[in-house]
Tab-separated table of C-alpha atoms in Angstrom:
chain	number	residue	atom	x	y	z
H	28	MET	CA	36.435	173.459	307.226
H	29	ARG	CA	39.169	171.870	304.324
H	30	PRO	CA	42.291	174.041	303.907
H	31	LEU	CA	42.441	176.350	300.951
H	32	ARG	CA	43.908	174.948	297.847
H	33	GLU	CA	45.636	176.253	294.765
H	34	HIS	CA	43.923	173.633	292.806
H	35	VAL	CA	40.750	171.797	292.946
H	36	ASP	CA	40.720	167.785	292.566
H	37	VAL	CA	38.132	166.545	290.306
H	38	SER	CA	37.417	163.041	292.334
H	39	ASP	CA	36.767	165.589	295.198
H	40	ILE	CA	34.409	167.592	293.276
H	41	LYS	CA	32.363	164.665	292.253
H	42	ALA	CA	32.289	163.465	295.752
H	43	LEU	CA	30.964	167.013	297.031
H	44	VAL	CA	28.343	166.788	294.211
H	45	ARG	CA	27.238	163.588	294.895
H	46	GLU	CA	27.003	164.572	298.651
H	47	ALA	CA	24.723	167.825	297.971
H	48	ALA	CA	22.517	165.717	295.225
H	49	LEU	CA	22.085	163.613	298.341
H	50	ARG	CA	20.815	166.481	300.564
H	51	LEU	CA	18.707	167.556	297.482
H	52	ASP	CA	16.874	163.774	297.110
H	53	ARG	CA	15.523	164.340	300.820
H	54	ARG	CA	13.749	167.472	299.964
H	55	GLN	CA	12.767	166.442	296.437
H	56	PRO	CA	9.117	165.522	297.319
H	57	VAL	CA	8.890	169.114	298.571
H	58	ILE	CA	10.972	170.313	295.635
H	59	ALA	CA	8.743	168.725	293.274
H	60	ARG	CA	5.582	169.800	294.432
H	61	ASP	CA	6.648	173.392	294.873
H	62	MET	CA	7.747	173.298	291.711
H	63	SER	CA	4.573	172.317	290.141
H	64	ASP	CA	2.695	174.601	291.779
H	65	LEU	CA	5.306	177.568	290.571
H	66	ILE	CA	5.141	176.492	286.894
H	67	VAL	CA	1.126	176.474	286.903
H	68	ARG	CA	1.337	180.066	288.626
H	69	GLU	CA	4.131	181.317	286.097
H	70	ILE	CA	2.022	179.819	282.939
H	71	ARG	CA	-1.389	179.724	283.115
H	72	SER	CA	-2.427	178.129	279.903
H	73	LEU	CA	-0.885	174.704	281.908
H	74	ASP	CA	-3.522	174.818	284.369
H	75	VAL	CA	-6.041	172.781	282.513
H	76	ASP	CA	-7.743	170.564	284.854
H	77	SER	CA	-7.043	168.471	287.741
H	78	GLY	CA	-6.318	165.103	285.878
H	79	PHE	CA	-3.688	167.385	283.759
H	80	MET	CA	-2.540	168.996	287.429
H	81	GLU	CA	-1.582	165.431	288.462
H	82	LEU	CA	0.223	164.624	285.274
H	83	LEU	CA	2.166	167.921	285.254
H	84	ARG	CA	3.313	166.954	288.967
H	85	ALA	CA	3.851	163.578	288.022
H	86	SER	CA	6.159	165.090	285.189
H	87	VAL	CA	8.023	167.241	287.392
H	88	ASP	CA	8.283	164.315	289.909
H	89	GLY	CA	10.029	162.034	287.288
H	90	ASN	CA	12.158	164.861	285.953
H	91	THR	CA	13.480	166.073	289.454
H	92	LYS	CA	14.188	162.137	290.023
H	93	THR	CA	16.219	161.773	287.363
H	94	ILE	CA	18.378	164.905	287.594
H	95	ILE	CA	19.176	163.858	290.828
H	96	HIS	CA	19.888	160.247	289.982
H	97	VAL	CA	22.525	161.609	287.394
H	98	LEU	CA	23.630	163.928	289.713
H	99	ILE	CA	24.451	161.324	292.643
H	100	ASN	CA	25.720	158.373	290.010
H	101	ASP	CA	27.823	160.357	287.550
H	102	ILE	CA	25.514	159.444	284.543
H	103	PRO	CA	25.812	160.644	281.165
H	104	ILE	CA	23.061	162.892	279.899
H	105	GLU	CA	23.210	160.772	276.426
H	106	ARG	CA	22.509	157.537	277.953
H	107	LEU	CA	19.140	158.382	279.570
H	108	GLN	CA	15.469	158.254	278.692
H	109	PRO	CA	12.761	160.271	279.298
H	110	THR	CA	10.132	159.469	282.012
H	111	THR	CA	7.040	158.066	280.805
H	112	ALA	CA	5.535	160.822	283.041
H	113	ALA	CA	7.034	163.309	280.745
H	114	VAL	CA	6.221	162.002	277.158
H	115	GLU	CA	2.775	161.842	278.460
H	116	TYR	CA	2.219	165.056	279.821
H	117	ALA	CA	3.548	166.652	276.503
H	118	LEU	CA	1.179	164.073	274.379
H	119	ARG	CA	-1.666	165.541	276.195
H	120	LEU	CA	-0.891	168.950	275.976
H	121	ALA	CA	-0.863	168.233	272.104
H	122	GLN	CA	-4.161	167.012	271.992
H	123	ARG	CA	-5.396	169.823	274.126
H	124	ASP	CA	-4.497	172.696	271.640
H	125	VAL	CA	-2.010	173.867	274.699
H	126	PRO	CA	0.826	175.748	272.835
H	127	ALA	CA	4.054	174.421	272.278
H	128	ASN	CA	5.831	177.108	273.651
H	129	SER	CA	4.241	176.807	277.321
H	130	LEU	CA	5.528	173.251	277.582
H	131	VAL	CA	8.974	175.186	276.445
H	132	ARG	CA	8.648	177.351	279.290
H	133	ALA	CA	7.644	175.000	281.855
H	134	TYR	CA	11.086	173.339	281.751
H	135	SER	CA	12.979	176.534	281.683
H	136	VAL	CA	10.921	177.783	284.939
H	137	GLY	CA	11.382	174.402	286.378
H	138	LYS	CA	15.489	174.777	285.534
H	139	ASP	CA	15.701	178.003	287.339
H	140	ASP	CA	13.817	176.677	290.061
H	141	PHE	CA	15.930	173.538	290.734
H	142	ILE	CA	19.124	175.402	290.324
H	143	GLY	CA	17.799	177.923	293.116
H	144	GLN	CA	17.523	174.648	295.015
H	145	ILE	CA	20.878	173.612	295.005
H	146	PHE	CA	22.503	176.610	296.327
H	147	PRO	CA	21.678	175.853	300.122
H	148	ASP	CA	22.870	172.337	299.756
H	149	VAL	CA	25.902	173.577	298.269
H	150	GLN	CA	26.453	175.946	300.840
H	151	ALA	CA	26.186	173.565	303.676
H	152	LEU	CA	29.242	171.619	302.268
H	153	ASP	CA	32.453	171.370	304.471
H	154	CYS	CA	34.686	172.450	301.879
H	155	THR	CA	36.651	175.413	300.241
H	156	PRO	CA	34.778	178.507	298.929
H	157	GLU	CA	36.567	177.359	295.407
H	158	GLU	CA	35.344	173.786	295.714
H	159	LYS	CA	31.669	175.164	296.416
H	160	PHE	CA	31.654	177.334	293.285
H	161	ALA	CA	33.403	174.171	291.285
H	162	VAL	CA	30.244	172.143	292.593
H	163	LEU	CA	27.674	174.644	291.955
H	164	GLN	CA	29.055	174.807	288.543
H	165	GLN	CA	29.340	171.268	287.987
H	166	MET	CA	26.074	170.866	289.348
H	167	SER	CA	24.248	173.656	287.264
H	168	SER	CA	25.957	172.593	284.127
H	169	VAL	CA	24.422	169.029	284.311
H	170	VAL	CA	21.182	170.460	285.232
H	171	GLY	CA	20.998	172.723	281.769
H	172	ARG	CA	22.189	170.046	279.880
H	173	TYR	CA	19.536	167.717	280.897
H	174	ILE	CA	16.870	170.344	280.547
H	175	ASP	CA	18.491	171.251	277.270
H	176	TRP	CA	18.124	167.143	276.074
H	177	ILE	CA	14.556	166.548	277.665
H	178	SER	CA	12.642	169.811	276.556
H	179	GLN	CA	13.822	168.925	273.016
H	180	TYR	CA	12.825	165.403	273.665
H	181	VAL	CA	9.350	166.191	274.662
H	182	PHE	CA	8.910	169.048	271.852
H	183	ASP	CA	9.487	167.040	269.430
H	184	VAL	CA	7.160	164.440	270.796
H	185	TYR	CA	4.496	167.249	271.055
H	186	GLU	CA	5.030	168.450	267.655
H	187	GLN	CA	4.896	164.779	265.800
H	188	GLU	CA	1.407	164.238	268.445
H	189	ARG	CA	-0.015	167.806	267.428
H	190	GLU	CA	0.591	166.741	263.839
H	191	ARG	CA	-1.085	163.557	263.940
H	192	TRP	CA	-3.759	164.492	265.671
H	193	ILE	CA	-4.568	167.714	263.425
H	194	SER	CA	-4.563	164.920	260.844
H	195	THR	CA	-7.034	163.027	262.539
H	196	GLN	CA	-9.393	165.613	263.602
H	197	GLY	CA	-9.167	167.380	260.583
H	198	ASN	CA	-10.408	164.087	258.618
H	199	VAL	CA	-12.939	163.582	260.759
H	200	ARG	CA	-13.795	167.223	260.446
H	201	ALA	CA	-13.804	167.573	257.077
H	202	SER	CA	-15.742	164.354	256.549
H	203	LEU	CA	-18.552	165.472	258.748
H	204	ILE	CA	-18.422	168.934	256.811
H	205	HIS	CA	-18.789	167.049	253.477
H	206	ASP	CA	-21.438	164.993	254.571
H	207	VAL	CA	-23.434	167.861	255.688
H	208	LEU	CA	-22.885	170.146	252.741
H	209	ALA	CA	-23.832	166.708	250.566
H	210	ARG	CA	-27.195	166.465	252.932
H	211	ARG	CA	-26.076	163.307	254.681
H	212	PRO	CA	-27.377	162.190	257.626
H	213	VAL	CA	-25.300	164.090	260.481
H	214	ALA	CA	-26.528	164.411	264.199
H	215	PRO	CA	-26.008	167.939	265.103
H	216	ARG	CA	-24.717	166.910	268.668
H	217	GLU	CA	-22.120	164.419	266.989
H	218	PHE	CA	-20.878	167.302	264.715
H	219	GLU	CA	-20.427	169.432	267.550
H	220	ARG	CA	-18.909	167.078	269.701
H	221	GLU	CA	-16.344	166.273	266.908
H	222	THR	CA	-15.830	169.638	265.685
H	223	ARG	CA	-16.861	172.137	268.538
H	224	TYR	CA	-19.342	173.997	266.447
H	225	ARG	CA	-23.081	174.174	266.423
H	226	LEU	CA	-24.929	173.672	263.528
H	227	GLU	CA	-28.212	175.159	265.210
H	228	PRO	CA	-27.176	179.615	265.380
H	229	HIS	CA	-26.479	181.486	262.248
H	230	HIS	CA	-23.137	181.045	260.155
H	231	VAL	CA	-21.338	183.622	257.232
H	232	GLY	CA	-19.556	181.605	254.822
H	233	LEU	CA	-16.382	181.979	253.946
H	234	VAL	CA	-13.614	180.702	251.189
H	235	VAL	CA	-10.184	181.782	251.693
H	236	TRP	CA	-7.394	180.883	249.014
H	237	SER	CA	-3.921	181.970	247.679
H	238	VAL	CA	-3.376	183.442	244.434
H	239	LEU	CA	0.492	183.133	244.759
H	240	ASP	CA	2.593	181.017	242.244
H	241	ASP	CA	4.961	180.104	244.836
H	242	PRO	CA	3.016	179.417	248.193
H	243	ALA	CA	4.908	179.110	251.275
H	244	PRO	CA	4.785	175.179	252.297
H	245	ASP	CA	2.677	176.391	255.728
H	246	GLU	CA	0.515	178.708	253.178
H	247	LEU	CA	-2.740	176.764	254.946
H	248	ARG	CA	-1.739	178.205	258.399
H	249	THR	CA	-1.701	181.532	257.096
H	250	LEU	CA	-5.054	180.973	255.533
H	251	SER	CA	-6.026	180.041	258.734
H	252	GLN	CA	-4.761	183.017	260.756
H	253	VAL	CA	-6.281	185.296	257.796
H	254	VAL	CA	-9.587	183.577	258.905
H	255	SER	CA	-8.865	184.069	262.367
H	256	LYS	CA	-8.487	187.964	262.072
H	257	ILE	CA	-11.846	188.213	260.124
H	258	ALA	CA	-13.618	186.592	263.102
H	259	ALA	CA	-11.731	188.761	265.575
H	260	GLU	CA	-12.565	191.723	263.379
H	261	VAL	CA	-16.290	190.883	263.000
H	262	ARG	CA	-16.367	189.798	266.857
H	263	CYS	CA	-18.312	186.559	266.105
H	264	THR	CA	-19.745	184.750	268.794
H	265	GLY	CA	-17.479	181.512	269.051
H	266	ALA	CA	-14.172	180.007	267.028
H	267	PRO	CA	-15.008	180.000	263.593
H	268	LEU	CA	-15.030	176.211	261.586
H	269	ILE	CA	-12.115	175.895	259.331
H	270	THR	CA	-11.124	172.850	256.972
H	271	ALA	CA	-8.581	172.989	254.379
H	272	VAL	CA	-9.363	172.100	250.566
H	273	GLY	CA	-6.147	171.315	248.935
H	274	ARG	CA	-2.935	172.826	249.885
H	275	GLU	CA	-3.967	176.252	248.947
H	276	THR	CA	-7.544	177.034	249.421
H	277	VAL	CA	-9.654	176.658	252.825
H	278	TRP	CA	-13.330	176.678	253.744
H	279	ALA	CA	-14.840	178.230	256.627
H	280	TRP	CA	-17.868	179.501	258.902
H	281	LEU	CA	-18.036	182.507	261.221
H	282	PRO	CA	-20.418	181.752	264.209
H	283	PHE	CA	-23.153	184.163	265.594
H	284	SER	CA	-25.336	183.957	268.283
H	285	GLY	CA	-28.194	186.324	266.387
H	286	ARG	CA	-28.187	187.208	263.119
H	287	PRO	CA	-25.554	189.708	262.246
H	288	GLY	CA	-26.140	192.490	260.281
H	289	ALA	CA	-24.442	193.271	257.346
H	290	LEU	CA	-20.334	192.742	257.122
H	291	ASP	CA	-18.653	195.378	256.280
H	292	MET	CA	-16.611	194.466	253.157
H	293	GLY	CA	-14.629	197.448	253.555
H	294	GLN	CA	-13.449	196.261	256.885
H	295	LEU	CA	-12.799	192.568	255.510
H	296	ARG	CA	-11.035	193.766	252.261
H	297	ARG	CA	-8.590	195.674	254.754
H	298	VAL	CA	-7.559	192.560	256.955
H	299	VAL	CA	-7.553	190.306	253.892
H	300	GLY	CA	-5.546	192.378	251.992
H	301	LYS	CA	-2.661	192.405	254.482
H	302	ALA	CA	-2.097	188.799	254.143
H	303	ARG	CA	0.457	188.343	250.843
H	304	GLY	CA	-1.403	186.677	247.867
H	305	CYS	CA	-4.702	186.056	249.533
H	306	ARG	CA	-8.325	186.391	248.262
H	307	ALA	CA	-11.455	185.673	250.428
H	308	SER	CA	-14.796	185.082	249.204
H	309	VAL	CA	-17.796	185.857	251.685
H	310	GLY	CA	-21.909	184.226	251.566
H	311	LEU	CA	-24.450	186.503	253.408
H	312	PRO	CA	-25.879	185.353	257.063
H	313	ALA	CA	-28.132	182.146	257.398
H	314	ALA	CA	-29.202	180.094	260.075
H	315	GLY	CA	-29.199	176.443	261.009
H	316	VAL	CA	-28.437	173.403	258.847
H	317	GLU	CA	-29.321	174.695	256.090
H	318	GLY	CA	-28.027	178.253	256.616
H	319	PHE	CA	-24.872	176.329	257.002
H	320	ARG	CA	-24.859	174.907	253.464
H	321	ARG	CA	-26.300	178.185	251.806
H	322	THR	CA	-23.873	180.222	253.118
H	323	HIS	CA	-21.289	178.302	252.197
H	324	ALA	CA	-22.748	177.791	248.468
H	325	GLN	CA	-23.108	181.653	247.950
H	326	ALA	CA	-19.261	182.107	249.039
H	327	GLN	CA	-18.210	179.547	246.400
H	328	ALA	CA	-20.719	181.722	244.067
H	329	ALA	CA	-18.761	185.045	245.362
H	330	ARG	CA	-15.472	183.233	244.526
H	331	ARG	CA	-16.311	181.977	241.300
H	332	VAL	CA	-17.114	185.625	240.235
H	333	ALA	CA	-13.910	186.513	241.659
H	334	ILE	CA	-11.877	183.930	239.586
H	335	ALA	CA	-13.419	184.316	236.502
H	336	SER	CA	-13.099	188.426	236.593
H	337	GLY	CA	-9.250	187.851	237.950
H	338	GLU	CA	-10.239	190.191	240.351
H	339	PRO	CA	-8.195	192.425	242.254
H	340	MET	CA	-9.786	193.329	245.430
H	341	PRO	CA	-8.738	191.194	248.214
H	342	ALA	CA	-12.442	190.530	248.986
H	343	THR	CA	-15.288	189.472	247.371
H	344	GLY	CA	-19.131	189.230	248.940
H	345	PHE	CA	-21.872	187.642	247.754
H	346	GLY	CA	-24.148	190.740	248.822
H	347	ASP	CA	-22.449	192.965	246.739
H	348	GLU	CA	-23.920	194.977	244.170
H	349	GLY	CA	-24.372	192.424	241.116
H	350	VAL	CA	-22.030	189.634	242.534
H	351	ALA	CA	-25.077	187.250	243.159
H	352	ILE	CA	-26.687	187.448	239.728
H	353	THR	CA	-23.242	187.365	237.871
H	354	SER	CA	-22.067	184.202	239.627
H	355	LEU	CA	-24.725	181.994	238.106
H	356	LEU	CA	-24.017	183.501	234.822
H	357	ALA	CA	-20.311	183.151	235.629
H	358	ALA	CA	-21.250	179.061	236.001
H	359	ASP	CA	-21.447	178.549	232.223
H	360	LEU	CA	-19.409	181.472	230.660
H	361	GLU	CA	-19.843	179.622	226.976
H	362	SER	CA	-23.737	180.435	227.148
H	363	THR	CA	-23.055	183.675	229.208
H	364	ARG	CA	-20.375	185.191	226.267
H	365	ALA	CA	-22.734	184.009	223.307
H	366	TRP	CA	-25.645	185.854	224.923
H	367	VAL	CA	-23.773	189.044	225.814
H	368	ALA	CA	-22.265	188.971	222.409
H	369	GLU	CA	-26.220	188.886	221.102
H	370	LEU	CA	-27.708	191.146	222.927
H	371	LEU	CA	-25.018	193.943	223.502
H	372	GLY	CA	-23.524	193.756	219.924
H	373	PRO	CA	-20.750	196.159	219.471
H	374	LEU	CA	-20.655	196.660	222.721
H	375	ALA	CA	-19.727	193.674	224.006
H	376	ALA	CA	-15.965	194.549	221.821
H	377	ASP	CA	-13.034	194.139	224.101
H	378	THR	CA	-11.930	197.679	223.370
H	379	GLU	CA	-11.206	200.924	225.399
H	380	ALA	CA	-14.325	202.523	223.782
H	381	ALA	CA	-16.794	199.985	223.983
H	382	ARG	CA	-15.491	199.596	227.776
H	383	VAL	CA	-16.276	203.444	228.561
H	384	LEU	CA	-20.195	203.118	226.664
H	385	ARG	CA	-20.777	199.945	228.664
H	386	GLU	CA	-19.767	201.073	232.129
H	387	THR	CA	-21.638	204.852	231.583
H	388	LEU	CA	-24.734	202.782	230.455
H	389	ARG	CA	-24.248	200.516	233.692
H	390	VAL	CA	-23.950	203.216	235.890
H	391	PHE	CA	-26.850	205.165	234.122
H	392	PHE	CA	-29.280	202.261	234.966
H	393	LEU	CA	-28.008	201.871	238.238
H	394	THR	CA	-29.218	205.143	239.032
H	395	GLY	CA	-32.207	204.992	237.853
H	396	GLU	CA	-31.927	206.540	234.270
H	397	SER	CA	-30.600	209.879	235.943
H	398	TYR	CA	-28.165	211.983	234.094
H	399	THR	CA	-27.296	214.100	236.901
H	400	ASP	CA	-26.638	211.145	239.117
H	401	THR	CA	-24.620	209.308	236.683
H	402	ALA	CA	-22.540	212.557	235.621
H	403	GLN	CA	-21.589	213.008	239.863
H	404	ALA	CA	-21.443	209.306	239.995
H	405	MET	CA	-18.426	209.067	237.335
H	406	GLN	CA	-17.113	212.799	237.643
H	407	LEU	CA	-18.241	213.851	234.112
H	408	HIS	CA	-20.136	216.572	232.580
H	409	ARG	CA	-23.958	215.922	232.372
H	410	ASN	CA	-23.981	216.345	228.756
H	411	THR	CA	-20.845	214.120	228.338
H	412	VAL	CA	-22.992	211.436	229.879
H	413	LYS	CA	-25.978	212.093	227.342
H	414	TYR	CA	-23.774	211.993	224.320
H	415	ARG	CA	-22.344	208.498	225.850
H	416	VAL	CA	-25.763	207.081	227.041
H	417	ALA	CA	-27.091	207.835	223.644
H	418	LYS	CA	-24.150	206.450	221.558
H	419	ALA	CA	-24.429	203.213	223.718
H	420	LEU	CA	-28.025	202.952	222.833
H	421	GLU	CA	-27.635	203.086	219.266
H	422	GLN	CA	-25.611	199.634	219.007
H	423	GLY	CA	-27.747	197.201	217.943
H	424	ASP	CA	-31.211	197.070	216.998
H	425	THR	CA	-34.388	198.702	218.859
H	426	ALA	CA	-36.074	195.436	220.206
H	427	ILE	CA	-32.815	194.878	222.398
H	428	ARG	CA	-32.705	198.766	223.060
H	429	SER	CA	-35.753	198.488	224.793
H	430	ASN	CA	-34.968	195.372	226.878
H	431	ARG	CA	-33.551	197.504	229.892
H	432	VAL	CA	-33.332	194.382	232.306
H	433	ASP	CA	-31.395	192.335	229.972
H	434	LEU	CA	-29.051	195.151	229.073
H	435	ALA	CA	-28.351	195.724	232.490
H	436	VAL	CA	-27.811	192.511	233.445
H	437	ALA	CA	-25.500	192.162	230.650
H	438	LEU	CA	-23.851	195.233	231.341
H	439	ASN	CA	-23.293	194.387	234.801
H	440	VAL	CA	-21.674	190.651	233.604
H	441	CYS	CA	-19.495	192.944	231.152
H	442	HIS	CA	-18.405	194.825	234.360
H	443	PHE	CA	-17.621	192.194	236.636
H	444	LEU	CA	-16.395	189.335	234.280
H	445	GLY	CA	-14.611	191.781	231.619
H	446	PRO	CA	-12.538	190.034	229.046
H	447	ALA	CA	-13.928	186.383	230.679
H	448	VAL	CA	-17.277	187.301	228.247
H	449	LEU	CA	-16.423	189.790	225.654
H	450	ALA	CA	-16.081	188.993	222.142
H	451	THR	CA	-12.382	188.711	221.422
H	452	ALA	CA	-12.475	186.323	224.726
H	453	ALA	CA	-13.618	183.851	221.887
H	454	GLY	CA	-11.578	184.637	219.268
H	455	ARG	CA	-13.896	186.729	217.720
């Protein structure tokens, strides 16, 4: 062993680093193989298939060779070019929806393993402990700087490819969805191949949108996450199909292998309500291609009701009481407003007094014209209900008062759409 010296010579350290790196180079194939196996064991999401495993091995092999080459020849990191295999591996991961953090973790695991491989070769050097420490420090620093550089490089490659891939896939997906909704011919197998969603089973359509005045730049991601949370909550049997419509709205379909029961709207409202400024509308379960269209149309109709009414509830279902028929009338607000005014007369006024009478009469009809049930539902005295109902029925002429069906529908429309269909909304 060399004699102990007070100061470590830089040129000597470089020579010792080269010597240790040459030892590493002789073991490089084994290091690369074992490191690849370690990465897959530690990060299960990278165990995609045999082809990906081979590309991972090629990437690890190329990176370990490059690091050793840098150590042997004292090459500055900034002069390097990434290996083809490392870049291609990042591209493939982006195309297969493997999370970006899996790629970054792979480089972290590889870094720790490689530094561990350095120890025995440094320990075998014929030099002082101080020199060994300096060699280990130098080699670890080079490995760290290389991993920082290459991991940032491949992460950027991954992000760019992911954005391009999603955009390409999204365009194809959106085009196929619009073709199906427009009743243009689309082969179910082609649809499934491109979207990974089957048209044959049962579906529940969703529309999810933002009501924020200042939505975040990544608002679509938030809306998609809401869809995923709804899908998990209702336990649908596959991944939801999601497509963006503008910057603040997404359409979605939840798949079910069999016809699901009625969705718990209270449960859905709790899920949607946790996302700031988010609203959702929900269609009824339906099967096949025609059901795919119908449940979406119902979700769109429920959305019209929610928007026209300024509905503050996080979610509105087409199956909610009164929503289906109100959605039809909400499609032509001007005509509906005129009809409501003609039918209800003074009851159509946008005043608190008229609202109280309308709501009491509406609940009265919903309970089968039971004064007792209405009193219980509204937490009023029975005599109060009788007074309000009588006063409400006094509005307008006898012919209108006797038309219970139209009267009930008009009251229901007022309940959902409020000022949008009341007299003052038209400037009366």
